[in-house]
Short mmCIF file of C-alpha atoms in Angstrom, two decimals:
data_model
loop_
_atom_site.label_atom_id
_atom_site.label_comp_id
_atom_site.label_asym_id
_atom_site.label_seq_id
_atom_site.Cartn_x
_atom_site.Cartn_y
_atom_site.Cartn_z
CA UNK P 1238 0.00 0.00 0.00
CA UNK P 1239 1.54 3.28 -1.14
CA UNK P 1240 1.53 6.07 1.43
CA UNK P 1241 3.37 9.08 0.05
CA UNK P 1242 3.18 10.94 3.37
CA UNK P 1243 5.07 8.20 5.21
CA UNK P 1244 7.57 8.06 2.34
CA UNK P 1245 8.10 11.82 2.65
CA UNK P 1246 8.51 11.45 6.41
CA UNK P 1247 11.16 8.75 5.93
CA UNK P 1248 12.98 10.94 3.42
CA UNK P 1249 12.95 13.93 5.76
CA UNK P 1250 14.23 11.78 8.64
CA UNK P 1251 17.11 10.52 6.48
CA UNK P 1252 18.03 14.07 5.48
CA UNK P 1253 17.56 15.71 8.89
CA UNK P 1254 20.54 16.72 10.98
CA UNK P 1255 18.57 16.71 14.19
CA UNK P 1256 15.74 14.68 15.64
CA UNK P 1257 12.24 16.11 15.49
CA UNK P 1258 10.51 15.73 18.86
CA UNK P 1259 6.77 16.28 18.79
CA UNK P 1260 4.58 16.17 21.85
CA UNK P 1261 4.51 12.65 23.22
CA UNK P 1262 7.86 11.83 21.63
CA UNK P 1263 8.70 9.42 24.47
CA UNK P 1264 5.64 7.29 23.74
CA UNK P 1265 6.25 3.98 21.96
CA UNK P 1266 4.46 4.36 18.64
CA UNK P 1267 3.51 2.27 15.64
CA UNK P 1268 5.68 3.56 12.81
CA UNK P 1269 2.83 3.24 10.31
CA UNK P 1270 -0.08 5.06 11.97
CA UNK P 1271 2.14 6.89 14.55
CA UNK P 1272 -0.33 6.09 17.31
CA UNK P 1273 0.65 4.53 20.63
CA UNK P 1274 1.37 0.87 19.85
CA UNK P 1275 -1.42 -0.32 22.13
CA UNK P 1276 -3.96 1.67 20.11
CA UNK P 1277 -2.62 0.95 16.60
CA UNK P 1278 -5.31 1.09 13.89
CA UNK P 1279 -3.31 -0.34 10.98
CA UNK P 1280 -4.99 -3.74 10.90
CA UNK P 1281 -7.89 -3.92 8.50
CA UNK P 1282 -7.26 -0.68 6.60
CA UNK P 1283 -8.59 -1.10 3.05
CA UNK P 1284 -7.94 1.31 0.22
CA UNK P 1285 -10.95 2.72 -1.59
CA UNK P 1286 -12.07 2.35 -5.16
CA UNK P 1287 -11.26 5.89 -6.27
CA UNK P 1288 -10.77 7.54 -9.66
CA UNK P 1289 -9.33 10.75 -8.21
CA UNK P 1290 -5.74 11.49 -7.17
CA UNK P 1291 -4.67 13.47 -4.12
CA UNK P 1292 -1.57 15.52 -3.41
CA UNK P 1293 -0.53 16.64 0.08
CA UNK P 1294 1.60 19.79 0.05
CA UNK P 1295 2.99 19.68 3.57
CA UNK P 1296 4.40 22.53 5.60
CA UNK P 1297 7.95 21.94 6.83
CA UNK P 1298 7.73 19.31 9.61
CA UNK P 1299 4.05 18.43 9.22
CA UNK P 1300 4.78 14.85 8.13
CA UNK P 1301 6.48 14.19 11.50
CA UNK P 1302 3.48 15.10 13.65
CA UNK P 1303 1.50 12.20 15.14
CA UNK P 1304 -1.64 14.38 15.04
CA UNK P 1305 -1.37 14.89 11.27
CA UNK P 1306 -4.34 13.49 9.35
CA UNK P 1307 -2.97 13.94 5.84
CA UNK P 1308 -1.45 10.47 5.93
CA UNK P 1309 -4.93 9.03 6.55
CA UNK P 1310 -5.96 10.30 3.12
CA UNK P 1311 -2.92 8.62 1.58
CA UNK P 1312 -3.89 5.32 3.20
CA UNK P 1313 -7.35 5.37 1.65
CA UNK P 1314 -6.86 6.97 -1.79
CA UNK P 1315 -4.62 4.67 -3.91
CA UNK P 1316 -3.08 7.40 -6.08
CA UNK P 1317 -1.51 9.74 -3.56
CA UNK P 1318 1.45 12.13 -3.59
CA UNK P 1319 3.15 14.19 -0.89
CA UNK P 1320 5.72 16.98 -1.07
CA UNK P 1321 7.33 19.32 1.40
CA UNK P 1322 6.26 22.89 0.69
CA UNK P 1323 8.89 25.36 -0.43
CA UNK P 1324 8.16 28.93 -1.48
CA UNK P 1325 11.04 29.41 -3.92
CA UNK P 1326 12.34 25.92 -4.67
CA UNK P 1327 9.41 23.53 -5.14
CA UNK P 1328 10.08 19.87 -5.81
CA UNK P 1329 10.51 19.24 -9.54
CA UNK P 1330 8.23 16.19 -9.24
CA UNK P 1331 5.47 18.40 -7.83
CA UNK P 1332 5.76 20.79 -10.77
CA UNK P 1333 5.72 17.88 -13.20
CA UNK P 1334 2.63 16.47 -11.53
CA UNK P 1335 0.53 19.65 -11.63
CA UNK P 1336 1.57 20.26 -15.25
CA UNK P 1337 0.87 16.70 -16.40
CA UNK P 1338 -1.92 16.93 -19.02
CA UNK P 1339 -3.62 13.76 -17.79
CA UNK P 1340 -4.63 15.53 -14.56
CA UNK P 1341 -6.98 18.39 -13.76
CA UNK P 1342 -5.43 19.91 -10.61
CA UNK P 1343 -7.24 22.13 -8.13
CA UNK P 1344 -6.17 23.52 -4.77
CA UNK P 1345 -8.57 22.94 -1.89
CA UNK P 1346 -8.94 26.16 0.11
CA UNK P 1347 -11.67 28.55 1.35
CA UNK P 1348 -12.90 31.08 -1.22
CA UNK P 1349 -12.71 34.06 1.14
CA UNK P 1350 -8.93 33.86 1.25
CA UNK P 1351 -8.25 33.92 -2.50
CA UNK P 1352 -8.72 36.55 -5.18
CA UNK P 1353 -12.23 36.95 -6.67
CA UNK P 1354 -13.04 34.69 -9.60
CA UNK P 1355 -10.53 31.98 -8.76
CA UNK P 1356 -12.72 29.81 -6.53
CA UNK P 1357 -15.11 27.10 -7.68
CA UNK P 1358 -17.62 25.18 -5.58
CA UNK P 1359 -18.26 22.18 -7.84
CA UNK P 1360 -16.02 19.48 -9.27
CA UNK P 1361 -16.45 19.63 -13.05
CA UNK P 1362 -13.85 17.46 -14.73
CA UNK P 1363 -12.93 17.68 -18.42
CA UNK P 1364 -13.44 14.41 -20.28
CA UNK P 1365 -10.30 12.29 -20.34
CA UNK P 1366 -8.73 13.97 -17.31
CA UNK P 1367 -8.34 12.79 -13.73
CA UNK P 1368 -9.06 15.18 -10.83
CA UNK P 1369 -6.01 15.96 -8.73
CA UNK P 1370 -6.97 17.48 -5.38
CA UNK P 1371 -4.15 19.45 -3.75
CA UNK P 1372 -4.44 19.79 0.02
CA UNK P 1373 -2.33 22.37 1.88
CA UNK P 1374 -1.40 20.39 4.96
CA UNK P 1375 -0.43 22.41 8.03
CA UNK P 1376 -1.96 24.70 10.60
CA UNK P 1377 -4.45 27.29 9.39
CA UNK P 1378 -1.81 30.02 9.47
CA UNK P 1379 0.64 27.82 7.56
CA UNK P 1380 -1.95 26.93 4.91
CA UNK P 1381 -2.72 30.62 4.35
CA UNK P 1382 1.00 31.25 3.90
CA UNK P 1383 1.25 28.43 1.37
CA UNK P 1384 -1.66 29.66 -0.77
CA UNK P 1385 -0.28 33.22 -0.80
CA UNK P 1386 3.38 32.42 -1.39
CA UNK P 1387 3.32 29.60 -3.93
CA UNK P 1388 3.50 31.21 -7.38
CA UNK P 1389 3.49 27.78 -9.03
CA UNK P 1390 -0.08 27.31 -7.75
CA UNK P 1391 -1.37 30.71 -8.82
CA UNK P 1392 -2.90 29.52 -12.10
CA UNK P 1393 -4.80 26.63 -10.57
CA UNK P 1394 -8.47 26.89 -9.63
CA UNK P 1395 -9.35 26.79 -5.94
CA UNK P 1396 -12.02 24.35 -4.81
CA UNK P 1397 -13.82 26.02 -1.93
CA UNK P 1398 -15.40 23.80 0.71
CA UNK P 1399 -17.77 25.19 3.33
CA UNK P 1400 -18.19 23.06 6.43
CA UNK P 1401 -21.80 22.29 7.26
CA UNK P 1402 -20.93 21.09 10.73
CA UNK P 1403 -18.41 21.91 13.42
CA UNK P 1404 -15.13 20.06 13.23
CA UNK P 1405 -14.66 16.76 15.02
CA UNK P 1406 -10.91 17.30 14.81
CA UNK P 1407 -10.00 17.64 18.48
CA UNK P 1408 -6.32 16.75 18.19
CA UNK P 1409 -5.24 20.38 17.92
CA UNK P 1410 -7.00 23.61 18.78
CA UNK P 1411 -7.86 25.66 15.69
CA UNK P 1412 -8.32 29.46 15.90
CA UNK P 1413 -11.91 29.06 14.70
CA UNK P 1414 -14.34 26.28 15.53
CA UNK P 1415 -15.42 25.82 11.90
CA UNK P 1416 -11.92 25.05 10.63
CA UNK P 1417 -11.53 21.42 9.66
CA UNK P 1418 -8.64 18.98 9.81
CA UNK P 1419 -7.13 17.94 6.47
CA UNK P 1420 -8.80 14.52 6.47
CA UNK P 1421 -12.19 16.04 7.25
CA UNK P 1422 -11.83 18.42 4.29
CA UNK P 1423 -10.83 15.48 2.09
CA UNK P 1424 -13.95 13.56 3.12
CA UNK P 1425 -16.10 16.46 1.91
CA UNK P 1426 -14.08 16.88 -1.30
CA UNK P 1427 -14.30 13.19 -2.19
CA UNK P 1428 -18.05 13.19 -1.55
CA UNK P 1429 -18.47 16.29 -3.72
CA UNK P 1430 -16.50 14.58 -6.50
CA UNK P 1431 -18.79 11.56 -6.39
CA UNK P 1432 -16.14 9.31 -4.82
CA UNK P 1433 -18.57 7.77 -2.35
CA UNK P 1434 -16.49 4.72 -1.42
CA UNK P 1435 -13.42 6.83 -0.69
CA UNK P 1436 -15.41 9.37 1.34
CA UNK P 1437 -17.01 6.66 3.48
CA UNK P 1438 -13.80 4.73 4.07
CA UNK P 1439 -11.85 7.87 4.91
CA UNK P 1440 -14.50 9.04 7.38
CA UNK P 1441 -14.45 5.66 9.12
CA UNK P 1442 -10.65 5.66 9.22
CA UNK P 1443 -10.54 9.22 10.53
CA UNK P 1444 -12.96 8.43 13.37
CA UNK P 1445 -10.89 5.40 14.40
CA UNK P 1446 -7.72 7.50 14.29
CA UNK P 1447 -9.18 10.38 16.24
CA UNK P 1448 -10.57 8.17 18.99
CA UNK P 1449 -7.38 6.09 19.28
CA UNK P 1450 -5.18 9.19 19.31
CA UNK P 1451 -7.15 10.79 22.12
CA UNK P 1452 -7.24 7.53 24.06
CA UNK P 1453 -3.47 7.11 23.78
CA UNK P 1454 -2.91 10.72 24.73
CA UNK P 1455 -5.13 10.45 27.78
CA UNK P 1456 -3.48 7.23 28.94
CA UNK P 1457 0.01 8.22 27.74
CA UNK P 1458 0.20 5.02 25.67
CA UNK P 1459 -0.64 2.76 28.61
CA UNK P 1460 -3.64 0.40 28.72
CA UNK P 1461 -6.67 1.55 30.68
#
């Protein structure tokens, strides 16, 4: 099972000159789901039947964080890509991907934070092309920085998603209650694109992850 986020994480670890210590770094974790070993959710994960591709553009050390939900998307959607964001020196493979004529790329981001006329609210795909959903994976402040300072994304349409319910993402505290975690946004995007199997499987996987993460955090990785 290809998980581009975990591959990016492994690459960053191999290139790093110092160890990245997130909260709970002393906890013994599964190296696949990054949850406390006792609450691992890896068994039984099944990829979805999905005709769309996803790309996670990840802010700096986002791939290291156990609370990151971008890797959940990569576990469910078979065709997945992940790159570390860089303002001036983007990965050549990222540029090749978004310029590949077989794909129809769009950046997922709220309409109110982009210039007028750039945002769309429906997924209308040209015949013969595959949708490529680009998620800006980081904190809200980091995502806003990425959308504003990535000239290589400027010509891409922005798919605007409006949450119809408050976020269930309780792993971090967002500045605004309506702001969603990356996986939650992806669930809504996949549903909007008609990828019902992927949306359902990702929602189920996200709920398992969220509950196991909070349980491990509360018990510090120890059994109840």
